Amino acid sequence: MAKLKYPNLFKPIWIKDLEIKNRIVHVPTDISSSNADGSINERVIHYHEELAKAGVGLIEVGATTPDSKTGRPTVTCVVADGDNYIPGLHRLARAMQRYGARCTVQIQHPGRQAAMPRYEQVSCSDIVTVQPASAGHEVVYATAEAKGKAARAMSIEEIYDLIDKFSEAAWRVQQAGFDGVTLHAAHGYLIAQFMSAYTNRRIDRFGGSFENRMRFPLEIIKDIQRKCGPDFPILFRYSADEFVPGGRTLEESVKVAKVLESAGVAALDISAGTFDTPGPVMDPMYYPEGWCVYMAETIKKAVSIPVITSHSLRDPGFCDRIIAEGKADMVGFSRQFIADPYWTMKAYYGKPEEIRKCISCLVGCWQESLMIKHELKCAINPAVGDERFWDIRKASKKLDIAIVGGGPSGMEAARFAVMRGHKPVIFEKESELGGALKYCCMVPHKITKMRWYMDWIRNQMKKLNVEVHMKTEPSISELSRYDLVLVGTGGESFRPDIPGADKAVRFEEVLRCNFFNCPWHPGDRPGPVDVGEKVLVWGDHFAGANTAEALALAGKDVTVVTENKDFAANLEPVHRDVMMKLLSGVNPEGLSGKVPKIPVKIHTSSTVYRISNAKAVIQDERFVKKELPIDTVILAHVRPNNSLYKELIEEGVKAALMGDAVKVRNLLHATREGAHYALEADVDTIMNANLKPCRNLPIEVRWAILGEQL
Ligand SMILES: Cc1cc2nc3c(=O)[nH]c(=O)nc-3n(C[C@H](O)[C@H](O)[C@H](O)COP(=O)(O)O)c2cc1C
């Protein structure tokens, strides 16, 4: 074995009597992919087994409820409230341990943040909450207002009953063969609700003083030790700073660490935030790599048990230095392992450039999955939650596939097409690959992480020798020569029919990169148009939000006008929470002091009525008009660009539409659709009555439709 590139990451460590081969931890991640009753299935096993195969030292399985009746954090989380769950948990433990990983299960009761039940939730105190970014947020029906959700204080009997259930669940985890158990006391879930003065308003022995607030976790720990023995490792995950008024700060968290160490806790897993301040819980793109390492570093100085740090850790070199500099004993990853489960293996073999770094977009793993009661997905890893990708087979015949559009759907289609043995050719009308992602790159808060993905996927195109024709718009007759045409022509802004619309500029002309040092910059592309100082961004969704944010950060005086009731309502909610705080001139939690305040004026339920020189007239829902002094109006309404696809279909060409060209959405749909069509492309592909290519139909159907061509 050659010398390790990241030697500190691969040094062994002990948690109590448990030797862990390296410093890499999968921090608890509820993948919400169990069966409806919470039992383990092949999806859960596969997910964790791949991490173990990659060489992760310690795998903490995500939130697992000790009492599914009173609280599941997500609707299909793992459940451990009956002995009948032990066999499945055992299979899960073995699947990881056979590849050398150590593993724990995180026991969690969500209390007031339960996704299920939806009503009559329990907490430490009576409380009404509105937490739009949480999985437990009350369903906002299509046309209803966001509702607050009431939780009631548990009685003393209920508290002791739940303590018993926690320790029973831990005992089951031990019986199943796990190496330890993790308690979830972070992110505002039930144990955290008891521990924090922000939520705990009790006046009995479980509330008030620090000692009383710590009673619930300490009683659980004592009961686990009684049932599992003093040597069974108990890990404890909590938020070192809750970032809520009156909540726990780092100072009190140091005190907590000392108390837990004295109580016999084996290791501390340091996290941040509560769902009242969702930014620090699941740090969106705005949070820099390793933004909360300082918390673990402070706590590590106060205790001698191992301390795990996590949150936005992505680069193996960065993580290696955390260990080398003694800031934490172990480094933890959640979303990075969703985006690339083989991170550990790539780091071990010194191939950091192969790592598909998580961009923290939260679109696949939160907004379009757990938050809305679906199973886990990932915006940049189409294999997550889709069994068809577990064992991708070569196609039975090499097909010539034309891909029109070099955005994320096109590049992802090309990647899988090559891996399956096809010959894809990308036709891109501009001089750079990237599609709509190029514009996200122009928001200073997003550029670092967007570039990670852009660089990775564009490098993949090179490594896989994908033929790319830039500045090319192929004709229908050229395309009809291919076996299959995949159309990922994206979306584009348009010019509404109002007086003076010709004076407005399109957002694509404004969010143009003029960073000529970038190795991907085509060189011949003009820079962004000059928009003056006072700008009006007219539109919504990514185009509107990115343009407003980029220009506000550039120091412009920005006004947003949207016809919608709320601005950026379809953006991922944690990003939206942080962005709206920035746009209203407030620094989001955990980023205080590091982010400029960028107040933007937002007019909702309004439209632009007329544009004239240095002025725009806007009109609200009551038809009240207002004249604003504006240098430039920027058009940011985007619609699908699907005319080529329609023509292809009319000509009878085998074609499929993907990404924003279907409907303007987000990266998740683009990559999934691209990967899906590459998977469906084979010699037996048949267009169904909905004009979707499908393969693997029964042989009699293939003969009936394709006959001799087969
Ligand atoms: C889909 C998803 C599920 C999560 N589930 C859990 C969980 O079950 N328990 C927990 O303590 N944290 C959970 N977290 C938080 C992560 O463990 C982690 O602290 C956070 O995502 C930031 O770290 P990262 O940048 O490595 O993802 C979850 C996060 C995501 C995105």
XYZ file of C-alpha atoms and ligand atoms in Angstrom:
741
model
C 0.000 0.000 0.000
C 1.406 3.348 -1.045
C 1.794 6.128 1.519
C -1.580 7.512 2.596
C -2.455 10.982 1.344
C -4.579 11.640 4.440
C -2.784 9.725 7.208
C -4.610 11.352 10.119
C -8.015 10.320 8.817
C -6.978 6.688 8.805
C -5.519 6.431 12.304
C -7.421 4.077 14.617
C -9.211 5.347 17.713
C -10.921 3.803 20.725
C -14.396 4.583 22.022
C -14.410 2.802 25.378
C -13.239 -0.738 24.541
C -14.261 -0.432 20.936
C -11.491 -0.011 18.387
C -12.487 1.961 15.306
C -10.165 1.619 12.347
C -10.290 5.241 11.238
C -11.621 8.677 12.145
C -14.457 8.713 9.649
C -18.027 8.705 11.001
C -21.335 8.512 9.242
C -23.287 10.864 11.517
C -26.895 9.794 12.041
C -29.004 10.262 8.944
C -32.642 9.286 8.840
C -32.961 8.016 5.289
C -36.665 7.402 5.837
C -36.631 4.323 3.641
C -37.793 1.606 6.057
C -41.010 -0.285 5.620
C -44.191 1.475 6.698
C -44.012 -0.228 10.111
C -40.382 0.887 10.558
C -38.797 -2.507 9.965
C -35.506 -2.808 8.098
C -35.622 -3.604 4.378
C -33.129 -4.038 1.533
C -33.036 -0.303 0.813
C -31.862 0.485 4.340
C -29.353 -2.363 4.281
C -27.974 -1.409 0.890
C -27.509 2.227 1.915
C -25.464 1.387 5.012
C -23.665 -1.595 3.518
C -22.177 0.567 0.753
C -20.789 2.973 3.369
C -19.191 0.044 5.164
C -17.781 -1.303 1.905
C -16.206 2.102 1.293
C -14.441 1.782 4.652
C -16.291 4.166 6.988
C -14.973 3.508 10.521
C -18.130 4.225 12.511
C -21.655 4.254 11.149
C -24.370 5.807 13.290
C -27.715 4.691 11.848
C -30.189 7.592 11.796
C -33.068 8.540 14.032
C -34.863 5.429 15.271
C -37.915 5.850 17.416
C -38.362 4.091 20.754
C -42.120 4.690 20.582
C -43.692 4.893 17.158
C -47.117 5.596 18.634
C -46.158 8.961 20.119
C -43.411 10.018 17.758
C -41.708 9.252 14.483
C -39.327 11.904 13.167
C -40.211 10.878 9.624
C -42.989 8.610 8.493
C -40.700 5.757 7.436
C -37.885 6.097 9.967
C -36.479 2.979 11.626
C -38.517 1.777 14.587
C -37.199 -0.113 17.628
C -40.218 -0.215 19.915
C -40.740 -3.985 19.837
C -38.605 -7.105 19.976
C -39.879 -8.045 16.515
C -37.533 -5.367 15.122
C -34.429 -7.146 16.441
C -33.917 -9.601 13.542
C -33.988 -6.836 10.921
C -31.654 -4.672 12.966
C -29.340 -7.660 13.301
C -29.179 -8.083 9.520
C -28.371 -4.379 9.245
C -25.571 -4.577 11.834
C -24.020 -7.602 10.152
C -24.143 -5.992 6.722
C -21.910 -3.218 8.059
C -19.710 -5.184 10.436
C -18.671 -7.728 7.812
C -16.829 -4.889 6.039
C -15.058 -3.798 9.226
C -17.328 -0.915 10.240
C -18.443 -0.343 13.818
C -22.030 0.755 14.176
C -24.583 2.307 16.502
C -28.256 3.142 16.183
C -29.431 6.606 17.121
C -32.479 6.493 19.366
C -34.644 9.524 18.865
C -38.041 10.744 19.957
C -39.080 13.838 18.022
C -41.557 15.207 20.587
C -43.130 18.340 19.160
C -41.256 17.881 15.855
C -42.899 14.543 15.016
C -43.875 13.918 11.408
C -46.179 11.226 12.741
C -48.553 11.488 14.522
C -49.527 14.737 12.884
C -51.660 15.819 15.843
C -51.513 15.463 19.640
C -47.777 15.498 19.885
C -45.997 15.393 23.191
C -43.221 17.625 24.467
C -41.753 18.716 27.773
C -44.076 21.744 27.890
C -47.269 23.002 26.285
C -46.127 24.796 23.186
C -47.368 25.898 19.764
C -44.786 25.880 17.011
C -44.516 26.872 13.377
C -41.436 25.293 11.843
C -41.933 25.353 8.071
C -38.581 23.717 7.310
C -39.149 20.652 9.496
C -40.584 17.262 8.582
C -42.983 17.673 11.488
C -44.411 20.947 10.286
C -48.155 20.885 9.939
C -49.169 20.142 6.404
C -49.894 23.351 4.590
C -52.762 22.432 2.353
C -52.581 23.806 -1.126
C -54.615 26.887 -0.403
C -54.423 27.092 3.385
C -52.251 29.278 5.595
C -49.353 27.748 7.549
C -50.776 26.460 10.786
C -49.125 26.414 14.175
C -48.967 23.007 15.739
C -49.766 22.408 19.406
C -47.849 19.951 21.547
C -48.745 19.171 25.144
C -46.543 18.697 28.198
C -45.951 15.087 29.203
C -47.009 13.977 32.676
C -44.378 12.608 35.074
C -45.755 9.093 34.443
C -45.400 9.563 30.698
C -41.838 10.805 31.120
C -40.819 7.715 33.106
C -42.637 5.500 30.630
C -40.645 7.059 27.796
C -37.346 6.738 29.687
C -38.137 3.038 29.910
C -38.905 2.929 26.192
C -35.609 4.649 25.333
C -33.621 2.097 27.336
C -35.691 -0.801 25.972
C -34.874 0.387 22.440
C -31.174 0.624 23.354
C -31.320 -2.927 24.712
C -32.832 -4.136 21.419
C -30.027 -2.398 19.527
C -27.535 -4.246 21.718
C -29.372 -7.546 21.208
C -29.227 -6.967 17.466
C -25.438 -6.904 17.691
C -24.699 -3.210 17.309
C -21.506 -1.895 18.872
C -23.215 0.911 20.729
C -26.126 3.295 20.837
C -26.349 7.012 20.112
C -28.850 9.286 21.847
C -30.325 12.089 19.747
C -30.390 15.209 21.859
C -29.770 17.650 18.994
C -31.883 19.770 16.619
C -34.757 20.477 18.971
C -36.077 16.913 19.251
C -37.528 15.606 22.514
C -34.358 15.187 24.614
C -33.240 18.609 23.362
C -36.681 20.003 24.242
C -36.076 18.948 27.846
C -32.462 20.142 27.922
C -33.101 23.619 26.529
C -34.446 26.545 28.520
C -35.892 27.741 25.188
C -38.521 24.977 25.158
C -38.560 23.660 28.712
C -41.028 25.690 30.793
C -41.684 22.995 33.422
C -41.664 23.860 37.065
C -41.245 20.298 38.370
C -38.079 18.208 38.722
C -37.728 17.992 34.904
C -37.591 21.745 34.322
C -36.135 25.011 35.531
C -32.546 24.643 36.722
C -29.719 23.188 34.596
C -29.739 20.051 36.784
C -33.474 19.588 36.286
C -33.281 20.094 32.522
C -30.526 17.475 32.341
C -32.582 14.964 34.346
C -34.383 13.444 31.347
C -31.211 12.527 29.378
C -29.365 11.430 32.526
C -32.216 9.139 33.586
C -32.216 7.603 30.090
C -28.444 7.048 30.271
C -28.750 5.440 33.731
C -31.516 3.150 32.552
C -29.555 2.085 29.448
C -26.539 1.293 31.617
C -28.790 -0.788 33.897
C -30.186 -2.799 30.983
C -27.153 -2.993 28.670
C -24.340 -2.957 31.219
C -21.830 -0.181 31.913
C -19.522 -1.200 29.052
C -22.039 -0.807 26.240
C -20.956 2.475 24.583
C -23.487 5.298 24.700
C -22.744 8.155 22.292
C -24.530 11.449 22.758
C -25.375 13.884 19.945
C -26.422 17.418 20.868
C -26.421 20.941 19.487
C -23.597 22.891 21.080
C -25.298 26.148 20.108
C -29.029 26.227 19.484
C -28.992 29.752 18.059
C -32.378 30.562 19.626
C -33.042 33.286 22.173
C -32.748 31.765 25.652
C -31.567 28.441 24.220
C -28.317 26.668 24.915
C -25.095 28.405 23.979
C -21.619 26.939 23.682
C -20.869 27.963 27.254
C -23.643 25.786 28.693
C -22.754 23.030 26.235
C -19.302 22.715 27.788
C -21.041 22.179 31.137
C -23.297 19.579 29.484
C -20.243 17.747 28.101
C -18.655 17.446 31.537
C -21.875 16.146 33.099
C -22.271 13.561 30.323
C -18.684 12.401 30.654
C -19.186 11.894 34.404
C -22.384 9.963 33.646
C -20.368 7.483 31.573
C -21.116 8.670 28.036
C -18.504 7.175 25.674
C -18.276 9.886 23.001
C -19.836 13.225 22.103
C -21.172 13.972 18.646
C -21.374 17.748 18.375
C -24.024 19.310 16.159
C -25.875 22.639 16.028
C -29.246 24.378 15.811
C -32.935 23.546 16.218
C -35.695 23.607 13.628
C -36.687 27.065 14.828
C -33.388 28.126 13.236
C -33.014 25.518 10.506
C -29.862 27.026 8.958
C -27.420 25.609 11.510
C -29.204 22.206 11.652
C -28.772 21.310 8.009
C -26.488 24.053 6.837
C -27.485 25.124 3.323
C -24.964 26.309 0.718
C -24.410 29.559 2.580
C -22.482 27.865 5.397
C -18.779 27.415 4.674
C -17.018 24.085 5.022
C -16.411 23.201 8.664
C -18.229 26.305 9.916
C -18.942 24.773 13.326
C -15.700 22.874 14.030
C -14.960 25.531 16.665
C -17.750 24.090 18.824
C -16.219 20.601 18.951
C -12.798 22.162 19.500
C -14.047 24.073 22.545
C -15.800 21.038 23.985
C -12.846 18.745 23.339
C -10.739 20.939 25.609
C -13.135 20.233 28.485
C -13.417 16.429 28.265
C -11.225 13.422 27.598
C -13.751 11.221 25.769
C -13.695 11.332 21.930
C -15.445 14.267 20.277
C -16.954 14.059 16.789
C -17.403 17.159 14.635
C -19.598 17.357 11.531
C -21.534 19.830 9.324
C -20.525 20.741 5.798
C -17.310 18.705 5.839
C -16.472 17.710 2.271
C -12.785 17.800 1.425
C -10.534 15.000 2.771
C -7.550 17.347 3.092
C -9.604 19.791 5.168
C -10.847 16.931 7.371
C -7.378 15.453 7.761
C -6.177 18.797 9.118
C -9.008 18.917 11.689
C -7.677 15.671 13.144
C -4.020 16.663 12.756
C -4.600 19.949 14.576
C -6.449 18.188 17.393
C -9.684 20.159 16.870
C -11.774 16.983 17.044
C -11.111 13.257 17.331
C -13.367 12.171 14.504
C -15.001 13.804 11.487
C -18.646 13.143 10.618
C -20.546 13.172 7.345
C -24.221 12.962 6.546
C -25.070 14.517 3.178
C -21.579 13.973 1.790
C -22.212 10.244 2.040
C -25.598 10.625 0.372
C -23.968 12.435 -2.543
C -21.044 10.016 -2.676
C -21.135 6.907 -0.459
C -17.623 6.004 -1.631
C -15.948 9.155 -0.249
C -13.911 7.107 2.242
C -12.504 4.769 -0.386
C -11.624 7.656 -2.705
C -9.879 9.466 0.186
C -8.055 6.279 1.216
C -6.710 5.769 -2.295
C -5.797 9.456 -2.599
C -8.292 10.338 -5.339
C -10.031 13.495 -4.027
C -10.862 14.716 -7.528
C -13.139 11.693 -8.002
C -15.283 12.656 -5.000
C -18.709 14.021 -5.930
C -18.852 16.662 -3.226
C -22.242 17.396 -1.704
C -23.317 20.932 -2.594
C -25.594 21.238 0.471
C -28.592 22.102 -1.735
C -31.007 20.061 0.450
C -33.306 19.656 -2.531
C -33.134 15.877 -2.820
C -32.406 14.869 0.759
C -34.890 17.228 2.362
C -37.250 19.388 0.313
C -38.381 16.686 -2.099
C -38.102 13.749 0.274
C -38.163 13.619 4.071
C -39.843 16.976 4.497
C -42.788 15.926 2.383
C -42.946 12.361 3.709
C -41.092 10.645 0.870
C -37.991 8.444 0.956
C -34.482 9.866 0.679
C -33.198 11.158 -2.676
C -30.203 13.241 -3.773
C -30.049 16.030 -6.351
C -26.624 14.999 -7.648
C -26.663 11.251 -7.033
C -29.556 9.714 -8.964
C -28.813 6.289 -7.475
C -30.125 7.283 -4.030
C -33.435 5.589 -3.366
C -33.600 3.966 -6.801
C -32.802 0.265 -6.790
C -32.395 0.230 -10.585
C -28.984 1.841 -10.113
C -27.583 -0.752 -7.709
C -26.258 -2.960 -10.449
C -26.176 -1.119 -13.740
C -25.743 -3.440 -16.692
C -24.126 -2.699 -20.025
C -26.657 -2.271 -22.816
C -27.058 -5.231 -25.155
C -26.278 -2.997 -28.155
C -24.286 0.205 -28.459
C -26.688 2.973 -29.485
C -25.953 6.372 -30.967
C -27.650 8.855 -28.665
C -27.962 12.549 -29.423
C -28.264 14.757 -26.363
C -29.438 18.269 -27.066
C -28.433 20.616 -24.252
C -25.337 20.370 -22.082
C -27.002 21.168 -18.777
C -27.234 18.804 -15.802
C -29.826 16.503 -17.414
C -27.773 16.224 -20.600
C -24.468 15.619 -18.824
C -25.959 13.066 -16.436
C -27.596 11.262 -19.371
C -24.250 11.220 -21.193
C -22.428 9.888 -18.115
C -24.726 6.909 -17.671
C -24.975 6.341 -21.417
C -21.175 5.943 -21.697
C -21.044 3.671 -18.652
C -23.669 1.469 -20.284
C -21.630 1.242 -23.477
C -23.535 3.708 -25.670
C -22.099 6.491 -27.811
C -23.659 9.791 -26.690
C -23.016 13.111 -28.423
C -23.903 16.379 -26.690
C -25.005 19.382 -28.760
C -24.801 22.604 -26.752
C -25.938 25.892 -28.266
C -23.688 27.975 -26.018
C -19.942 27.753 -25.617
C -19.896 26.186 -22.153
C -21.457 23.157 -20.492
C -23.565 23.735 -17.382
C -27.000 24.989 -18.455
C -28.900 26.799 -15.695
C -26.232 25.887 -13.142
C -24.045 28.579 -14.669
C -26.381 31.197 -13.230
C -26.416 29.669 -9.713
C -22.646 29.960 -9.888
C -23.020 33.726 -10.043
C -24.393 34.073 -6.505
C -21.353 34.641 -4.277
C -22.881 32.544 -1.462
C -23.391 29.604 -3.767
C -20.414 29.719 -6.079
C -18.006 27.504 -4.115
C -20.379 24.599 -3.787
C -21.978 24.935 -7.233
C -18.482 24.896 -8.704
C -17.785 21.602 -6.903
C -20.553 19.899 -8.823
C -19.969 21.801 -12.062
C -16.281 20.910 -12.034
C -16.981 17.288 -11.154
C -19.604 16.661 -13.832
C -17.702 18.606 -16.520
C -14.548 16.657 -15.694
C -16.561 13.457 -15.951
C -17.488 14.460 -19.502
C -13.761 14.702 -20.285
C -12.792 11.495 -18.518
C -15.552 9.567 -20.235
C -14.571 11.065 -23.596
C -18.044 12.364 -24.279
C -18.187 14.031 -27.694
C -19.408 17.604 -27.226
C -20.306 20.051 -30.000
C -20.446 23.572 -28.597
C -22.347 26.414 -30.270
C -24.303 23.842 -32.219
C -28.027 23.560 -32.788
C -28.598 20.388 -34.825
C -31.440 20.174 -37.356
C -34.320 17.715 -37.136
C -32.932 15.724 -40.062
C -29.506 15.444 -38.414
C -31.091 14.289 -35.178
C -33.361 11.775 -36.881
C -30.271 9.703 -37.752
C -29.719 8.819 -34.070
C -31.208 5.800 -32.280
C -32.520 8.061 -29.529
C -32.612 11.818 -28.958
C -32.628 13.161 -25.414
C -33.743 16.759 -25.222
C -32.521 18.769 -22.249
C -32.914 22.240 -23.669
C -33.721 23.800 -20.284
C -35.816 26.856 -19.617
C -35.392 30.475 -20.629
C -36.738 33.836 -19.636
C -39.237 35.581 -21.866
C -40.377 39.118 -22.531
C -43.946 39.746 -21.309
C -46.209 41.843 -23.505
C -46.332 45.154 -21.630
C -45.465 48.702 -22.679
C -41.695 49.214 -22.530
C -40.817 45.509 -22.226
C -38.153 45.996 -24.892
C -36.227 48.196 -22.435
C -35.864 45.329 -19.957
C -32.939 42.908 -19.980
C -33.098 39.154 -19.449
C -31.596 37.692 -16.297
C -29.359 35.444 -18.419
C -27.606 38.582 -19.693
C -27.034 39.795 -16.142
C -25.849 36.603 -14.457
C -23.066 36.118 -16.967
C -19.747 35.032 -15.623
C -16.828 37.315 -16.392
C -14.356 35.369 -14.300
C -11.903 34.886 -17.139
C -9.429 32.989 -14.952
C -11.906 30.130 -14.623
C -10.570 27.202 -16.679
C -14.090 26.608 -18.022
C -14.686 30.178 -19.199
C -15.074 30.031 -22.992
C -13.257 33.343 -23.428
C -15.499 34.611 -26.232
C -18.567 35.202 -24.099
C -19.466 38.836 -23.395
C -19.575 39.967 -19.776
C -22.771 40.885 -17.914
C -24.791 43.859 -19.153
C -24.557 47.042 -17.103
C -27.809 47.429 -15.134
C -27.069 50.648 -13.261
C -27.662 51.069 -9.528
C -31.429 50.770 -9.049
C -32.715 47.493 -10.393
C -36.076 45.771 -10.434
C -36.040 41.985 -10.666
C -39.347 40.828 -12.108
C -39.952 37.144 -11.588
C -39.520 34.382 -9.092
C -38.051 30.930 -8.373
C -34.302 30.416 -8.953
C -33.968 33.057 -11.660
C -35.582 35.752 -9.502
C -33.939 34.738 -6.244
C -30.436 34.282 -7.654
C -30.553 37.533 -9.596
C -31.846 39.509 -6.616
C -29.272 38.033 -4.282
C -26.331 38.404 -6.649
C -27.148 42.034 -7.393
C -27.834 42.901 -3.762
C -24.484 41.407 -2.818
C -22.906 43.491 -5.566
C -24.228 46.558 -3.721
C -27.178 47.374 -5.989
C -30.443 48.823 -4.744
C -32.743 45.875 -5.516
C -36.529 45.672 -5.749
C -38.264 42.358 -6.463
C -41.712 42.112 -8.027
C -43.536 38.792 -8.152
C -47.095 37.866 -8.989
C -46.935 35.122 -6.358
C -48.267 35.418 -2.822
C -44.826 34.607 -1.385
C -41.448 35.194 -2.969
C -39.351 32.103 -3.729
C -41.991 29.824 -2.203
C -40.715 26.791 -4.120
C -37.109 27.178 -3.070
C -35.778 24.626 -0.627
C -37.140 25.931 2.723
C -33.882 26.011 4.709
C -32.238 28.000 1.919
C -35.293 30.186 1.747
C -35.172 30.803 5.495
C -31.538 31.929 5.305
C -32.062 33.915 2.105
C -35.131 35.751 3.393
C -33.229 36.695 6.542
C -30.431 38.099 4.388
C -32.854 39.899 2.082
C -34.608 41.484 5.029
C -31.311 42.753 6.369
C -30.896 40.190 9.157
C -27.873 37.928 9.589
C -28.904 34.268 9.735
C -27.947 32.181 12.749
C -24.482 30.757 12.871
C -23.326 33.078 10.116
C -23.565 36.249 12.171
C -20.753 38.618 11.477
C -19.628 36.723 8.404
C -22.388 37.733 6.003
C -23.221 41.200 4.717
C -26.742 42.462 5.290
C -28.417 42.884 1.925
C -31.893 44.367 2.357
C -34.089 43.971 -0.706
C -37.581 45.410 -1.204
C -40.015 42.645 -2.125
C -43.451 43.317 -3.669
C -45.559 40.140 -3.694
C -48.943 39.680 -5.440
C -47.795 42.447 -7.779
C -46.774 42.844 -11.369
C -44.931 45.291 -13.598
C -47.432 47.386 -15.530
C -45.207 49.607 -17.613
C -41.516 50.280 -18.136
C -40.204 53.611 -19.337
C -36.904 55.453 -19.154
C -35.554 55.279 -15.579
C -38.984 54.275 -14.269
C -41.185 51.263 -13.748
C -44.838 51.280 -12.801
C -45.913 48.344 -10.681
C -49.441 47.298 -9.797
C -50.604 45.319 -6.768
C -53.493 42.866 -6.348
C -55.928 45.733 -5.650
C -54.874 47.379 -8.936
C -53.068 50.155 -7.072
C -50.248 51.487 -9.204
C -46.954 52.840 -7.968
C -44.121 54.465 -9.889
C -40.595 53.457 -8.919
C -37.350 55.086 -10.058
C -35.502 52.181 -11.684
C -32.437 52.063 -13.941
C -33.110 48.561 -15.284
C -35.909 46.014 -15.131
C -34.587 42.446 -15.238
C -36.843 39.725 -16.605
C -36.768 36.591 -14.482
C -39.874 34.608 -15.434
C -38.660 31.340 -16.904
C -40.559 28.859 -19.058
C -39.585 25.525 -20.609
C -37.818 25.568 -23.938
C -39.413 22.552 -25.629
C -40.082 23.543 -29.238
C -37.360 21.261 -30.638
C -38.832 18.290 -28.804
C -42.288 18.982 -30.204
C -40.894 19.083 -33.727
C -38.993 15.835 -33.211
C -42.116 14.081 -32.009
C -44.111 15.402 -34.955
C -41.455 13.933 -37.257
C -41.733 10.562 -35.502
C -38.193 10.683 -34.036
C -37.626 8.605 -30.893
C -37.086 11.444 -28.422
C -37.490 12.127 -24.711
C -37.707 15.424 -22.879
C -35.904 15.993 -19.585
C -35.071 18.583 -16.927
C -36.356 22.146 -17.022
C -37.440 21.652 -20.638
C -40.320 19.592 -19.187
C -41.146 22.064 -16.437
C -38.935 24.552 -14.635
C -38.019 22.823 -11.375
C -34.609 22.049 -9.881
C -31.412 20.002 -10.161
C -32.932 16.848 -8.684
C -35.349 16.380 -11.550
C -32.741 17.210 -14.180
C -30.180 14.646 -13.029
C -32.791 11.964 -12.317
C -34.447 12.303 -15.686
C -31.110 12.318 -17.520
C -29.939 9.198 -15.688
C -33.310 7.499 -16.164
C -33.333 7.891 -19.942
C -29.746 6.646 -20.215
C -30.880 3.592 -18.279
C -33.882 3.023 -20.535
C -31.841 3.236 -23.751
C -31.269 -0.144 -25.346
C -31.974 -2.119 -28.480
C -35.419 -3.102 -27.161
C -36.497 0.430 -26.192
C -40.088 1.118 -27.240
C -41.906 4.457 -27.028
C -45.104 3.960 -25.056
C -48.405 5.757 -25.617
C -47.242 8.587 -23.332
C -44.174 9.068 -25.552
C -41.821 7.730 -22.891
C -39.047 5.304 -23.853
C -39.203 1.992 -21.941
C -37.272 -1.248 -22.144
C -37.427 -4.680 -20.559
C -41.005 -5.280 -21.669
C -42.087 -8.940 -21.916
C -40.570 -10.718 -24.924
C -43.956 -11.202 -26.569
C -44.584 -7.451 -26.450
C -41.124 -6.716 -27.861
C -41.791 -9.146 -30.717
C -45.214 -7.722 -31.314
C -43.902 -4.155 -31.602
C -40.313 -4.479 -32.817
C -40.434 -7.783 -34.670
C -37.384 -8.180 -36.893
C -35.571 -5.171 -35.411
C -34.910 -7.053 -32.176
C -31.769 13.781 5.114
C -31.170 14.086 6.438
C -31.475 13.300 7.521
C -30.897 13.569 8.753
N -31.180 12.751 9.799
C -30.582 12.959 10.987
C -30.802 12.065 12.047
O -31.519 11.092 11.934
N -30.173 12.326 13.216
C -29.330 13.392 13.394
O -28.777 13.555 14.466
N -29.114 14.254 12.385
C -29.695 14.056 11.194
N -29.435 14.896 10.154
C -28.437 15.962 10.315
C -27.087 15.459 9.839
O -26.634 14.398 10.626
C -26.011 16.555 9.828
O -25.823 17.022 11.117
C -26.336 17.720 8.919
O -26.892 17.274 7.713
C -25.098 18.552 8.604
O -23.997 17.749 8.265
P -23.614 17.360 6.742
O -23.158 18.618 6.085
O -22.533 16.334 6.890
O -24.826 16.826 6.102
C -30.010 14.659 8.905
C -29.727 15.457 7.815
C -30.296 15.183 6.594
C -29.949 16.059 5.431
